[in-house]
Short mmCIF file of C-alpha atoms in Angstrom, two decimals:
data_model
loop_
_atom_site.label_atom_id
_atom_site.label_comp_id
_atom_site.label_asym_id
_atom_site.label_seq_id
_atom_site.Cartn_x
_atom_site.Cartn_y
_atom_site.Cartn_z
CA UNK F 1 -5.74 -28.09 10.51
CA UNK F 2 -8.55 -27.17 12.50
CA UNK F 3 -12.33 -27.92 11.10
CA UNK F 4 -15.26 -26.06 12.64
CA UNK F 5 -18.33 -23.99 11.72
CA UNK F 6 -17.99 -20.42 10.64
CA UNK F 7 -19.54 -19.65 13.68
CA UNK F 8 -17.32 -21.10 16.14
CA UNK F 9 -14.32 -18.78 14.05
CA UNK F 10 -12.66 -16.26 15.55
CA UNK F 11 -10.15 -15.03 13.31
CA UNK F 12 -9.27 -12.01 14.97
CA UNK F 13 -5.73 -10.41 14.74
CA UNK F 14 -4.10 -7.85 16.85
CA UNK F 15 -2.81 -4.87 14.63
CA UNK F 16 1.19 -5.03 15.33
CA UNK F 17 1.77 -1.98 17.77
CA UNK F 18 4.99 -2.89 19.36
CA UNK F 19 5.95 -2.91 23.20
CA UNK F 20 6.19 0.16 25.24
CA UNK F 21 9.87 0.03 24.91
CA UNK F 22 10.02 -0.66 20.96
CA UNK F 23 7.78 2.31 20.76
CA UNK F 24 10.07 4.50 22.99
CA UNK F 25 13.37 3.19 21.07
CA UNK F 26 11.35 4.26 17.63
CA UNK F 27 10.58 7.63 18.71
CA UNK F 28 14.14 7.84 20.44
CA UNK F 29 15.74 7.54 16.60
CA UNK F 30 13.62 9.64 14.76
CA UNK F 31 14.19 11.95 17.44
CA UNK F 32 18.00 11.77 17.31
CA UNK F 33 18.00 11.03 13.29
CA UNK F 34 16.00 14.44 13.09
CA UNK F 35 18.73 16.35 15.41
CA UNK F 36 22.02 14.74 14.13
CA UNK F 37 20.97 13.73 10.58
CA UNK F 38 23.79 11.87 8.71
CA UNK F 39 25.88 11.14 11.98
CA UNK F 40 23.51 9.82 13.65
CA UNK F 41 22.45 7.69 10.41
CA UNK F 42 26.24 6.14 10.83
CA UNK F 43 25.85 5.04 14.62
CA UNK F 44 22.74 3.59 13.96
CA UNK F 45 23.60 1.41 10.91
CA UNK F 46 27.28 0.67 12.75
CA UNK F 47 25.25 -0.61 15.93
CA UNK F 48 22.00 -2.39 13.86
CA UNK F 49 23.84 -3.28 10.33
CA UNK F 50 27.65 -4.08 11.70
CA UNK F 51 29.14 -1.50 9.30
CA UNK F 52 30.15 1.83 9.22
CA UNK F 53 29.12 3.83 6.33
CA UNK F 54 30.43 7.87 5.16
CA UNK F 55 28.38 7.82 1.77
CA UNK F 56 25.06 6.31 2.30
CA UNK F 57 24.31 6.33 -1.70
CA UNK F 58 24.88 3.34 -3.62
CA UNK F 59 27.30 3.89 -6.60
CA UNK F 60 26.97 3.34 -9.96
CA UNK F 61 30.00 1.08 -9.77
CA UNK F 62 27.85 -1.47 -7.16
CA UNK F 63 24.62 -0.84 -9.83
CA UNK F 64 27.35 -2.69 -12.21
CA UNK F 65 28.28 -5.12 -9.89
CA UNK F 66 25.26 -6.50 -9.13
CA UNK F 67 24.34 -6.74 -12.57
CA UNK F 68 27.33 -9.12 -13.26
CA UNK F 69 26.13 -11.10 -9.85
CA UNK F 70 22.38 -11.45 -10.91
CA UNK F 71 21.45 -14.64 -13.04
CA UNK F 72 19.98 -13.62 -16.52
CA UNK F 73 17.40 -15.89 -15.82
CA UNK F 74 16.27 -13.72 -12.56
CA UNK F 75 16.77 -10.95 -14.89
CA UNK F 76 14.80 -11.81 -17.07
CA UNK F 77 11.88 -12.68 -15.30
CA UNK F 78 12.32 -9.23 -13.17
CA UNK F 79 11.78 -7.44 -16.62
CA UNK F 80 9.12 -9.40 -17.62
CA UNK F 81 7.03 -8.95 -14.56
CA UNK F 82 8.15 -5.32 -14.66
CA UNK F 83 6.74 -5.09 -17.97
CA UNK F 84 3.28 -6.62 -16.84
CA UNK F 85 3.07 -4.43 -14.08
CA UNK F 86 3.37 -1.45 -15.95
CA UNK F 87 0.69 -2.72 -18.15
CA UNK F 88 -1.72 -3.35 -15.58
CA UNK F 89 -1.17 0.05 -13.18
CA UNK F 90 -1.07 2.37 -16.87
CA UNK F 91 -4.76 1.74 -17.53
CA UNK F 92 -4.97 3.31 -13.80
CA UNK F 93 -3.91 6.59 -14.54
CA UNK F 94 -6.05 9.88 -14.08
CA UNK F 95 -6.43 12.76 -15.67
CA UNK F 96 -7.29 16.25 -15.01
CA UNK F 97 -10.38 17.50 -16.16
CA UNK F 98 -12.89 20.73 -16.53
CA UNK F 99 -16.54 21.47 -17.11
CA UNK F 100 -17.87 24.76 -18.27
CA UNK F 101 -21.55 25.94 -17.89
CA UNK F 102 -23.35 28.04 -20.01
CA UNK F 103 -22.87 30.99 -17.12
CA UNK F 104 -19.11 30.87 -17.81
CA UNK F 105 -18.30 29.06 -13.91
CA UNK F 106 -15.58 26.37 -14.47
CA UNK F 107 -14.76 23.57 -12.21
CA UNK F 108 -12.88 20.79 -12.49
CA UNK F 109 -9.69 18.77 -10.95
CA UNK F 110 -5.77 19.22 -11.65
CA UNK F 111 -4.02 15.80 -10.89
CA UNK F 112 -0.48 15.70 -10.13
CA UNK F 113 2.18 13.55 -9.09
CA UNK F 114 3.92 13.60 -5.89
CA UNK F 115 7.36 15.40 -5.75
CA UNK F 116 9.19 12.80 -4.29
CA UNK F 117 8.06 9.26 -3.41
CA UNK F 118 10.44 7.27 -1.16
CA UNK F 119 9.98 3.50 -0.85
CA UNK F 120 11.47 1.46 1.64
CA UNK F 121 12.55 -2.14 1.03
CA UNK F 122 13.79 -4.85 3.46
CA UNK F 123 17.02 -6.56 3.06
CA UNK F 124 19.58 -9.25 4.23
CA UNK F 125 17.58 -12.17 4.38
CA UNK F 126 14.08 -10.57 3.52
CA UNK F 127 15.60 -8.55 0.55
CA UNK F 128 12.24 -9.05 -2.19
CA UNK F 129 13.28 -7.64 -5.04
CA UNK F 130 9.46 -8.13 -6.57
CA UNK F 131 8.50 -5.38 -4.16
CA UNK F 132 10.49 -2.90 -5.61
CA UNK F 133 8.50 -3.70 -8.89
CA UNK F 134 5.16 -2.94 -6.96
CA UNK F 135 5.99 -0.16 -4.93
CA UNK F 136 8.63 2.14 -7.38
CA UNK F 137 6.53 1.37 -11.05
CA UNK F 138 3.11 2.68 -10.22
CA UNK F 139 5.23 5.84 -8.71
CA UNK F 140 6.76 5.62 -12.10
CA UNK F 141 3.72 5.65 -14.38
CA UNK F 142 2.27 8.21 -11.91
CA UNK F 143 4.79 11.00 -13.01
CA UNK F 144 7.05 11.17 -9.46
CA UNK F 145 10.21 12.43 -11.02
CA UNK F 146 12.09 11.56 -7.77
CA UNK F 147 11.56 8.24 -6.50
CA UNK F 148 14.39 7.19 -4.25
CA UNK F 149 14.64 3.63 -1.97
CA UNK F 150 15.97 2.97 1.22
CA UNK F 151 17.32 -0.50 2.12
CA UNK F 152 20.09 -1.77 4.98
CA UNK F 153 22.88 -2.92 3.84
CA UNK F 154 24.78 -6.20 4.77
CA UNK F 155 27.54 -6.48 6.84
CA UNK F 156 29.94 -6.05 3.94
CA UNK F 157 28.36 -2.63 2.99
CA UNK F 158 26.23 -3.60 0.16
CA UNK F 159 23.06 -3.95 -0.78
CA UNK F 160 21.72 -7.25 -2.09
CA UNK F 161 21.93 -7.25 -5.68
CA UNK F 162 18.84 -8.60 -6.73
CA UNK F 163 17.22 -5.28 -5.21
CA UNK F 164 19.52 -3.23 -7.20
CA UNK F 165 18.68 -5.03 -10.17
CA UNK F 166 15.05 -4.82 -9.91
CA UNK F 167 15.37 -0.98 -9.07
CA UNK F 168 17.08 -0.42 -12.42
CA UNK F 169 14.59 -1.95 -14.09
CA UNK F 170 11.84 0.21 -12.96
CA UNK F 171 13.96 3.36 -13.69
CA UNK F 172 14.95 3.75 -10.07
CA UNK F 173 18.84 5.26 -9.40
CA UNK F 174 18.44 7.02 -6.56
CA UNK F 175 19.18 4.42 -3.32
CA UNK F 176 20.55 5.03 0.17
CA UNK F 177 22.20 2.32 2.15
CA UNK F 178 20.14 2.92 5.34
CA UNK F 179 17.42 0.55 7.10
CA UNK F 180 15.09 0.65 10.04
CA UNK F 181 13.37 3.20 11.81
CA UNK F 182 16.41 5.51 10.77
CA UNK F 183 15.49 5.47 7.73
CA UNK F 184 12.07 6.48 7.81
CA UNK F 185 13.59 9.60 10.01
CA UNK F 186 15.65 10.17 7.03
CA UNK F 187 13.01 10.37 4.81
CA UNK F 188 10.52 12.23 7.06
CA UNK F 189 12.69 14.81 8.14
CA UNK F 190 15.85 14.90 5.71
CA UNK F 191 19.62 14.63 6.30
CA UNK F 192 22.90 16.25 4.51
CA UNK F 193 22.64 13.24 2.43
CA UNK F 194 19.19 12.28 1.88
CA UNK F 195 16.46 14.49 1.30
CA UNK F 196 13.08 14.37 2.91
CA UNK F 197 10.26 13.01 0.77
CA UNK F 198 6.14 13.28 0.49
CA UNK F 199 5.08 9.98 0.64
CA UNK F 200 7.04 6.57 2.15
CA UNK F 201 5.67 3.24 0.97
CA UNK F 202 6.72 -0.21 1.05
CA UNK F 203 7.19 -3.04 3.80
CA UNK F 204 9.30 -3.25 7.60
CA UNK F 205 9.73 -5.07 10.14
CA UNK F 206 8.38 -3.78 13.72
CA UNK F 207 10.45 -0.90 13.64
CA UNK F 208 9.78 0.19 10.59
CA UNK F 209 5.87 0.05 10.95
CA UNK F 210 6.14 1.76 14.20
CA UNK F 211 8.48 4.35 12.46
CA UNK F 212 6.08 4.71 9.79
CA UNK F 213 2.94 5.31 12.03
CA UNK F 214 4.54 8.18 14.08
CA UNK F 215 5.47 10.27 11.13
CA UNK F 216 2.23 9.84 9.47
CA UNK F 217 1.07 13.38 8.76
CA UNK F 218 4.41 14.33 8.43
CA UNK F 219 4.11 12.88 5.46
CA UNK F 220 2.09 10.14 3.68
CA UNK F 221 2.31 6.56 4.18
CA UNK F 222 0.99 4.03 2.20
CA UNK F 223 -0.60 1.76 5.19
CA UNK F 224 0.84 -0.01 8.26
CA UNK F 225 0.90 -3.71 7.18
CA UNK F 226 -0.19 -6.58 9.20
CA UNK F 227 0.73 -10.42 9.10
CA UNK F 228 -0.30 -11.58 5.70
CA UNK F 229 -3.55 -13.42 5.06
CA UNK F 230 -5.55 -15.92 2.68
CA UNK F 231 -9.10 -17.00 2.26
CA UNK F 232 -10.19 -19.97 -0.47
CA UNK F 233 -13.71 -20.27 -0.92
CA UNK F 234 -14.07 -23.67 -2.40
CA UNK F 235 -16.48 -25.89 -3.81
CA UNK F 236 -16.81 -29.84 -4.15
CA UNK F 237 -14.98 -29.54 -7.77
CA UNK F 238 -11.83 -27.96 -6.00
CA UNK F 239 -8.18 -29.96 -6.29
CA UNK F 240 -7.57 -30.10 -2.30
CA UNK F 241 -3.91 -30.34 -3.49
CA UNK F 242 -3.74 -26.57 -4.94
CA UNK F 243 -6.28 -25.72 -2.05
CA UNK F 244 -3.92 -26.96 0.55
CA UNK F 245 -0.68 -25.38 -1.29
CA UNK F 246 -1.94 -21.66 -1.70
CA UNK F 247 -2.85 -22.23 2.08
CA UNK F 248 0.88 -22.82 2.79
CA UNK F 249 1.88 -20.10 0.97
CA UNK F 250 0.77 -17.33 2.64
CA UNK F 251 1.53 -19.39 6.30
CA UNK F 252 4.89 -19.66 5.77
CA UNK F 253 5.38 -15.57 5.71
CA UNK F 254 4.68 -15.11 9.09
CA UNK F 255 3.91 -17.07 12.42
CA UNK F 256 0.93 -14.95 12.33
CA UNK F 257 -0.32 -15.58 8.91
CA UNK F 258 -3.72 -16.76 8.60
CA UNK F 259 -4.62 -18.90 6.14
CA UNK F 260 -8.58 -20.40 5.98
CA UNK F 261 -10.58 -22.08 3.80
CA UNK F 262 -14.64 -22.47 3.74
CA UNK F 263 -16.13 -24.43 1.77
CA UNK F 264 -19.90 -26.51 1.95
CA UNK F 265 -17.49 -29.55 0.99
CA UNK F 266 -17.09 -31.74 4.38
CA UNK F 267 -15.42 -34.11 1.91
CA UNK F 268 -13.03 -31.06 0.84
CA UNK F 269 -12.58 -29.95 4.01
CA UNK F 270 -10.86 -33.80 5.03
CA UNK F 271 -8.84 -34.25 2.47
CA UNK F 272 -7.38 -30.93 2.37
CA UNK F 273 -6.47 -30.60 6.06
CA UNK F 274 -4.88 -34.28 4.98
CA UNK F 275 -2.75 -32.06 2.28
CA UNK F 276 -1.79 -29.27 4.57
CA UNK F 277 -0.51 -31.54 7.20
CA UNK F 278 1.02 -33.83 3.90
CA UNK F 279 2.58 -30.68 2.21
CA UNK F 280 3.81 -29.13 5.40
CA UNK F 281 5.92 -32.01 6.47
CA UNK F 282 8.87 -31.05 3.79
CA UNK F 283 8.33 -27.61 3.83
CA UNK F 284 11.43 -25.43 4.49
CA UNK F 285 9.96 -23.13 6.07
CA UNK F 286 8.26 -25.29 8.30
CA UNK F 287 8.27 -24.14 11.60
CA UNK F 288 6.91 -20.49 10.49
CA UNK F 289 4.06 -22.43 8.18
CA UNK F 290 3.18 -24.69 11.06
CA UNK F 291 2.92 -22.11 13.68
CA UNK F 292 0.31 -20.25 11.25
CA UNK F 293 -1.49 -22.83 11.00
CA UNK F 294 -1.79 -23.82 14.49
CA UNK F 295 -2.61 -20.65 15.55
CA UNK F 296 -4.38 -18.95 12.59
CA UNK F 297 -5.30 -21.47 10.29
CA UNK F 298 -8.90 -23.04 9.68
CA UNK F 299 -11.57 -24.70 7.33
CA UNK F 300 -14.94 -23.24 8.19
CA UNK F 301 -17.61 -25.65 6.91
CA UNK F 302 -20.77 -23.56 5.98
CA UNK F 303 -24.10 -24.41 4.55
CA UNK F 304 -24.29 -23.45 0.69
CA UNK F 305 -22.06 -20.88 -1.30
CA UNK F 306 -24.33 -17.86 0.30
CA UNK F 307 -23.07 -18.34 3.53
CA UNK F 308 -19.53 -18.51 2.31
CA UNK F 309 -19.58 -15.21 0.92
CA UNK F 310 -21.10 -13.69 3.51
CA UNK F 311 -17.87 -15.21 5.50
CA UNK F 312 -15.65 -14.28 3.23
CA UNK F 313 -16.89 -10.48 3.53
CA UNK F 314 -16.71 -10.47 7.24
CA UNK F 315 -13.16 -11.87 7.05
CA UNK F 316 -12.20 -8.99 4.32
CA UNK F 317 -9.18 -11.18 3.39
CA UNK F 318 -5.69 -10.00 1.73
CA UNK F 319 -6.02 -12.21 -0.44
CA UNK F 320 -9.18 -14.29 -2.39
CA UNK F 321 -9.13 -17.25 -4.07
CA UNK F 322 -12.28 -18.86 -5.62
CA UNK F 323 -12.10 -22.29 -6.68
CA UNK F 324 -15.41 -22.92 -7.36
CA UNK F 325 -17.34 -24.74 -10.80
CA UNK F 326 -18.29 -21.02 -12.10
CA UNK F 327 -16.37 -18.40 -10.22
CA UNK F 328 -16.81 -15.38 -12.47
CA UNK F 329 -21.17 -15.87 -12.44
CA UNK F 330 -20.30 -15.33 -8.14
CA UNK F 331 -17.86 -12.36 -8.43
CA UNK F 332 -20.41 -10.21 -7.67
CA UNK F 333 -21.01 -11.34 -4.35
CA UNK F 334 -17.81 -10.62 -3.34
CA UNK F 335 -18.06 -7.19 -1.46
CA UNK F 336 -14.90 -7.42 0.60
CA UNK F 337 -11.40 -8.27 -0.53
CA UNK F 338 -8.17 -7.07 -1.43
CA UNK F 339 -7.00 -9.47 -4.18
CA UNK F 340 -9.75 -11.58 -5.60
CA UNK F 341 -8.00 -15.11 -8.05
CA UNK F 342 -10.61 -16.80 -9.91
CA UNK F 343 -10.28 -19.96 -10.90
CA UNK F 344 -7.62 -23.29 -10.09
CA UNK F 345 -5.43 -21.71 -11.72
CA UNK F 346 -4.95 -18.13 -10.26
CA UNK F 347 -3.16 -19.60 -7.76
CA UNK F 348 -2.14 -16.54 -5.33
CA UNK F 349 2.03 -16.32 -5.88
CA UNK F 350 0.82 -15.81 -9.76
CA UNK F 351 -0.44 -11.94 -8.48
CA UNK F 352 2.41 -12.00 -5.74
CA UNK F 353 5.28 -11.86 -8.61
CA UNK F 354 3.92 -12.12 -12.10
CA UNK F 355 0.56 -10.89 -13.65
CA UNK F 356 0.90 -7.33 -13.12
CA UNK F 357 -1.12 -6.59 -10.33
CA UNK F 358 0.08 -4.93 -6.89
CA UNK F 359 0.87 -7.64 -4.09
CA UNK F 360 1.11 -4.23 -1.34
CA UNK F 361 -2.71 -5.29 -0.03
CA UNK F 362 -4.71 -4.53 2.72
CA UNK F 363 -4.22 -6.96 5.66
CA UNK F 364 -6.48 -7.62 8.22
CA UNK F 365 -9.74 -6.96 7.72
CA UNK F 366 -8.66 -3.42 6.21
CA UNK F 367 -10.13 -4.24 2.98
CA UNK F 368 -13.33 -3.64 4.19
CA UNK F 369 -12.18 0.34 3.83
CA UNK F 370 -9.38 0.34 1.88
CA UNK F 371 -7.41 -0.86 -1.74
CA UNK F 372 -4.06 -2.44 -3.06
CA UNK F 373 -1.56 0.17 -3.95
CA UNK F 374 -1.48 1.99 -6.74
CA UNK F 375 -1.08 4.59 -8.94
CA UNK F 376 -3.39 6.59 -7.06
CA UNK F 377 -1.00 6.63 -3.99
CA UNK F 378 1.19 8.84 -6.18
CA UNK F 379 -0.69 11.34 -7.31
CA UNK F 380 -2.75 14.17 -5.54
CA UNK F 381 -5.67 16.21 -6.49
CA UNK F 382 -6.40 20.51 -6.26
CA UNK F 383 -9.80 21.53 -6.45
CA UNK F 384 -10.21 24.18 -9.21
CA UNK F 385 -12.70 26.96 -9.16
CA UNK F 386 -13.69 29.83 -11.70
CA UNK F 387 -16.88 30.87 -10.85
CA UNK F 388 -18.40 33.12 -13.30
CA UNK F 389 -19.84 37.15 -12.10
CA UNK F 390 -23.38 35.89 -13.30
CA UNK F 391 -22.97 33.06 -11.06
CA UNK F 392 -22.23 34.61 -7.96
CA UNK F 393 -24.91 37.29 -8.37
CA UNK F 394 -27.10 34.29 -8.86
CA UNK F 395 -26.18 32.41 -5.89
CA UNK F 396 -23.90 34.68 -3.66
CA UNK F 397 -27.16 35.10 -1.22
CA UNK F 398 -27.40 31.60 -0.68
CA UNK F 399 -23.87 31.25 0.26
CA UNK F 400 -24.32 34.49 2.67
CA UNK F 401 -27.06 32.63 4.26
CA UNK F 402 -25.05 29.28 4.92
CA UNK F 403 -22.35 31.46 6.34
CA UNK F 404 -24.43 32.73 8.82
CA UNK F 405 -26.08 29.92 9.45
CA UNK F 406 -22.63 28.69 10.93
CA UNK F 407 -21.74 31.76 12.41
CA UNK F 408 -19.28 32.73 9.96
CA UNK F 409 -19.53 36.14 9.13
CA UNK F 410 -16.45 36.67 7.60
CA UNK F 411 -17.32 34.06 4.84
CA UNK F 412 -20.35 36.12 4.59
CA UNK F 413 -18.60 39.51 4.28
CA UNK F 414 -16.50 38.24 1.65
CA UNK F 415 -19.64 37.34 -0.68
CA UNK F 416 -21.60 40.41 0.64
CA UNK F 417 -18.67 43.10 -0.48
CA UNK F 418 -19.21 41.80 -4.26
CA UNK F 419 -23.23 41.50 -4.18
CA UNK F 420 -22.69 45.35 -2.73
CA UNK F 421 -20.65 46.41 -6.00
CA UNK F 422 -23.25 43.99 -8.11
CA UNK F 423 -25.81 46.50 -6.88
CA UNK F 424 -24.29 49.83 -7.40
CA UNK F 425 -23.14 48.53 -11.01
CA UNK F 426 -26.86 48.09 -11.40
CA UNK F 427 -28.07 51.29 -9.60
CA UNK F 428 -25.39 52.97 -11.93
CA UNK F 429 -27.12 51.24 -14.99
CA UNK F 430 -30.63 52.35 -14.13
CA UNK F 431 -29.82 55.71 -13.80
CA UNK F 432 -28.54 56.12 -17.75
#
């Protein structure tokens, strides 16, 4: 693993945006998915997924299957992390609220939940059953009374039953066997089987983030994801052992994972690109791990602990882990990060599966401008106005004036007509 200065560091990324032709094939299916709906939903998941499908949704007969094919020791766990989730994204929720002045004007904020919500969740291989926990509970707890997933299905026309497992546990029914850029189309635009939703969340592969992008505006998305990412800030009291290990587990997610360490430690720094190299060796996921690190791993030697977090704030990481003697005293320093884990013992997979916060982060320097999601992602917000007669004679002048100001004079006119009838109710009044 590579040792330099922070200065020498270039950690730059290029956001995924596909090849000219994976761009033209995306827009080609939502195109088609939007013109031939469910039929074209079959030719694409007969050509991509190897099976042909009439009824997309899965039954409640394969909801009981998979029950009887999921250990009760995954189970268990699945509920258990459910159950801290919902713990940690219920202290998030908002509520509406109004203020009255003493003139009688009223203002305040309605918050309500989405419609629909529909989350989209990889499968075969990739089938993560944790992020249907992250991405359909904070829907939950935000009030969406339709949440529905999307997943592929395998060649034998199911869906991985892990995924359908962890689905029922955060109150989720409602699933479609479709995957790929067809099924964001499906969800964007609608089809005889699946109806269109506000909001699409959750993790792809190329397609899907391309898919995802086009529609945006169309409806909401919840980001377009990059390669994952880690930064430890360590100190000389660090274990180089756990340093090395929550490297390795973000680089074996992606040959384009980047996983770095900085520390003021050149003693650290040693042993724990000894531990990478150590760990990786046995790793099964070696090849993907080892690429990352070739490519996007690095230990960044810096001066003192200032420097570090000024690092670590230009980087903007995913993910934060501070292994340093007093961590919590430094929090404040940290301006820029999507998941901050304090301590040796926070080790990153702990927030990835169990302690109940979201693991859908900001990647690549994103989390300089934006957050983890949340409950937030669910809801939306109206503006709400009474504004009191007393009020408006008060002020309607002043709003005339910014009208005009702006060359609006039909914003004008509209205040004007009532300060008119304010006048003749007062003219009217001065005459008895």
């Amino acid at each position: 693993m590579r040792i330099m200065t922070a200065s020498e560091f270039d950690g730059k990324r290029s956001v995924e945006s596909g090849t000219r032709e994976q761009q033209e094939a995306v827009r080609a299916i939502l195109t088609d998915v939007r013109e031939r709906k469910d039929e074209a939903l079959r030719e694409y998941t007969e050509r991509f997924d190897r099976v042909r499908l009439e009824q997309f949704r899965v039954t409640e007969a394969e909801f009981a299957e998979a029950n009887g094919q999921v250990s009760a020791q995954v189970k268990a766990a699945l509920e258990e992390a459910a159950e801290n989730i919902r713990d940690y994204h219920s202290r998030q929720v908002r509520q509406s609220w109004f203020v009255t002045n003493e003139s009688g004007t009223m203002l305040g904020q309605l918050v309500r939940p989405l419609q629909r919500a529909g989350l989209y969740v990889p499968g075969g291989t990739a089938a993560y059953p944790s992020s249907v926990l992250m991405n359909a509970i904070p829907a939950k707890i935000a009030g969406v009374p339709e949440v529905v997933i999307t997943t592929p299905p395998g060649a034998d026309g199911k869906v991985n039953p892990a995924i359908l497992v962890a689905a029922q546990i955060a109150g989720v029914t409602e699933i479609y066997k479709v995957g790929g850029a067809q099924a964001i189309a499906a969800l964007t635009y609608g089809t005889e089987q699946i109806r269109a939703v506000d909001k699409i969340v959750g993790p792809g592969n190329i397609f899907v983030a391309l898919a995802k992008r086009e529609v945006f505006g169309l409806v909401s998305i919840d980001m377009v994801a990059g390669p994952s990412e880690i930064a430890v800030l360590a100190d000389e009291t660090a274990n180089p052992r756990y340093v090395a290990a929550d490297l390795l587990s973000q680089a074996e997610h992606d040959p384009m994972s980047a996983a770095i360490l900085v520390t003021a430690s050149q003693e650290l720094a040693e042993q724990v690109a000894v531990e990478v190299e150590r760990q990786l060796a046995d790793l099964p996921r070696h090849a993907i791990a080892a690429a990352a690190i070739r490519d996007y791993g690095a230990i960044l030697l810096v001066k003192d602990l200032d420097e570090g977090f000024a690092v670590i704030n230009q980087i903007a990481p995913e993910h934060l882990e501070i292994m340093i003697a007093e961590p919590f005293a430094q929090l404040g320093k940290v301006q820029n990060a999507g998941a901050i884990f304090l301590g040796p013992y926070s080790s990153e997979p702990v927030g990835d599966y169990f302690a109940g916060t979201n693991h859908v982060i900001p990647t690549n320097g994103t989390a300089r401008f934006s957050s983890p999601l949340s409950v937030d992602d669910f809801i939306k917000k109206s503006s709400v106005i009474s504004y009191s007669k007393h009020d408006l004679r008060k002020n309607g002048q002043k709003i005339v004036t910014l009208a005009e100001q702006e060359g609006l004079a039909g914003h004008g006119r509209a205040i004007a007509e009532r300060l008119r009838d304010f006048e003749r109710e007062e003219q009217e009044c001065d005459k008895r």
